[in-house]
Amino acid sequence: TSTIQTLTGKENDKTYRFPIEDFLYIRSEQRKLFAYTTSHRLHIQQRFYQLEQSLPKDFIRISQSEIINMHNIKHVS
């Protein structure tokens, strides 16, 4: 599977595309997939496992429903 460079999703009926590195984390919520930037919560039309396989290595799955972008981790408590 090739690594994606951008991710497209919807927020308030508008479609947005951001570089993949802009995303802080991706979360599955009530069987829907959302990707978060500092200012947006985008609904992604993909399955969690499919998206996970195409993400860069900097994105780490930390639970059954969440993937984080390690580049945005400042510290761990």
Rosetta silent file (secondary structure, phi, psi, omega in degrees, C-alpha in Angstrom):
SEQUENCE: TSTIQTLTGKENDKTYRFPIEDFLYIRSEQRKLFAYTTSHRLHIQQRFYQLEQSLPKDFIRISQSEIINMHNIKHVS
SCORE:     score description
SCORE:     0.000 S_00000001
   1 L     0.000  135.725  179.557    0.000    0.000    0.000 S_00000001
   2 L   -83.645  154.494 -178.791    1.345    3.437   -0.866 S_00000001
   3 L   -82.469  133.063  179.923    1.594    6.197    1.727 S_00000001
   4 L   -80.017  151.188  179.331   -0.909    9.026    1.376 S_00000001
   5 L  -104.787  -27.626 -179.885    0.239   12.656    1.218 S_00000001
   6 E  -133.988  163.876  176.738   -3.117   14.374    1.817 S_00000001
   7 E  -136.139  133.706 -178.092   -6.395   13.541    3.495 S_00000001
   8 E  -113.402  137.270  178.107   -9.812   14.769    2.383 S_00000001
   9 E  -157.567  175.941 -177.299  -12.868   15.012    4.577 S_00000001
  10 E  -115.361  144.987  173.004  -16.032   16.968    5.265 S_00000001
  11 E  -144.544  124.119 -179.236  -16.979   19.438    7.966 S_00000001
  12 L    51.818   46.895  178.332  -20.305   21.320    7.914 S_00000001
  13 L    63.291   12.711  173.866  -21.025   20.177    4.334 S_00000001
  14 E  -109.656  142.884  178.800  -17.732   21.635    3.079 S_00000001
  15 E   -99.053  132.805  179.834  -14.962   19.437    1.715 S_00000001
  16 E  -125.231  149.255  171.990  -11.395   20.101    2.858 S_00000001
  17 E  -130.102  128.207  179.709   -8.052   18.617    1.880 S_00000001
  18 E  -126.583  151.874  170.094   -5.016   18.960    4.133 S_00000001
  19 E   -60.038  143.347 -174.908   -1.459   17.624    3.977 S_00000001
  20 H   -58.649  -31.769 -178.495   -1.320   14.491    6.112 S_00000001
  21 H   -69.910  -13.758  177.590    1.228   16.061    8.492 S_00000001
  22 H   -74.533  -14.748 -176.154   -1.374   18.699    9.520 S_00000001
  23 L   -84.593  134.603  179.103   -3.418   16.060   11.322 S_00000001
  24 L   -84.201  -45.557  178.878   -2.957   15.634   15.066 S_00000001
  25 E  -160.299  165.918  179.391   -4.916   12.412   15.414 S_00000001
  26 E  -129.677  133.558 -174.629   -7.572   10.234   13.820 S_00000001
  27 E  -137.984  139.767  172.359  -10.367    8.686   15.849 S_00000001
  28 E   -91.831  123.911 -178.623  -13.230    6.295   15.244 S_00000001
  29 E  -130.505  115.591  178.597  -16.374    7.558   16.980 S_00000001
  30 L    50.466   49.728  176.325  -19.637    5.615   16.843 S_00000001
  31 L    68.323   14.890  174.395  -18.588    3.789   13.662 S_00000001
  32 E  -120.060  150.590 -176.943  -17.550    7.026   11.914 S_00000001
  33 E  -107.224  129.379  179.542  -13.999    8.146   11.257 S_00000001
  34 E  -126.830  140.797  176.183  -12.822   11.660   12.118 S_00000001
  35 E  -118.199  136.488 -172.745   -9.456   13.321   11.558 S_00000001
  36 E  -114.536  131.300  167.281   -8.449   16.327   13.653 S_00000001
  37 L  -107.688 -172.642  177.750   -6.258   19.314   12.850 S_00000001
  38 L   -66.577  -24.310 -176.019   -5.771   22.235   15.232 S_00000001
  39 L  -128.098    1.030 -177.393   -8.909   23.889   13.839 S_00000001
  40 L  -134.975  150.424  172.245  -10.948   21.219   12.024 S_00000001
  41 E  -124.904  101.817 -174.140  -12.751   17.940   12.717 S_00000001
  42 E   -99.550  134.802  173.579  -13.186   16.210    9.373 S_00000001
  43 E   -83.162  122.701 -175.880  -15.447   13.253    8.693 S_00000001
  44 E  -104.099  131.234 -178.816  -13.418   10.792    6.622 S_00000001
  45 L   -92.581   60.076  176.275  -15.155    8.388    4.233 S_00000001
  46 L  -141.800  163.659  173.617  -12.794    5.455    4.765 S_00000001
  47 L   -84.303  147.275 -177.236  -12.598    2.471    7.024 S_00000001
  48 H   -53.605  -51.432 -175.697  -10.231    2.774    9.995 S_00000001
  49 H   -66.344  -32.167  178.693   -8.055   -0.200    9.016 S_00000001
  50 H   -69.153  -43.881  178.342   -7.799    0.951    5.381 S_00000001
  51 H   -65.076  -42.953 -179.559   -6.658    4.428    6.373 S_00000001
  52 H   -55.374  -40.988 -178.114   -4.249    3.022    8.956 S_00000001
  53 H   -67.865  -23.109 -176.626   -2.477    0.961    6.281 S_00000001
  54 H  -102.944    0.553 -179.811   -1.864    4.006    4.081 S_00000001
  55 L   -79.098  152.583  174.451   -0.631    6.439    6.752 S_00000001
  56 L   -62.481  162.855 -176.623    3.058    7.409    7.098 S_00000001
  57 L   -64.574  -16.608  178.078    5.110    5.651    9.785 S_00000001
  58 L   -71.674  -13.849  178.570    4.825    8.731   12.046 S_00000001
  59 E   -94.127  120.946 -173.737    1.182    7.818   12.699 S_00000001
  60 E  -118.151  130.925  175.901    0.933    5.291   15.524 S_00000001
  61 E   -77.911  122.212 -177.088   -2.156    3.386   16.597 S_00000001
  62 E  -107.930  -10.646  177.459   -2.511    3.839   20.367 S_00000001
  63 E  -158.365 -178.555 -179.528   -5.855    2.128   20.922 S_00000001
  64 L   -64.055  -22.894 -173.564   -8.576    0.240   19.130 S_00000001
  65 L  -127.001   11.138 -175.749  -10.079    3.509   17.933 S_00000001
  66 E  -143.370  138.551  175.639   -7.283    6.103   17.794 S_00000001
  67 E  -124.261  134.367  179.176   -4.180    6.886   15.762 S_00000001
  68 E  -115.939  154.682  175.283   -1.878    9.765   16.684 S_00000001
  69 E   -93.358  110.137 -176.051    0.675   11.743   14.710 S_00000001
  70 H   -61.108  -23.656  178.920    3.937   11.395   16.656 S_00000001
  71 H   -66.817  -17.781 -178.387    5.250   14.665   15.190 S_00000001
  72 H  -102.796    9.157  177.641    2.697   16.538   17.272 S_00000001
  73 L   -88.457  120.708  179.236    3.557   14.950   20.624 S_00000001
  74 L   -93.012  -39.532  178.173    5.346   17.439   22.878 S_00000001
  75 L  -160.872  164.069  177.622    5.477   15.321   26.049 S_00000001
  76 L  -123.486  133.120 -179.279    3.898   12.325   27.720 S_00000001
  77 L   -97.306    0.000    0.000    2.647   12.415   31.308 S_00000001
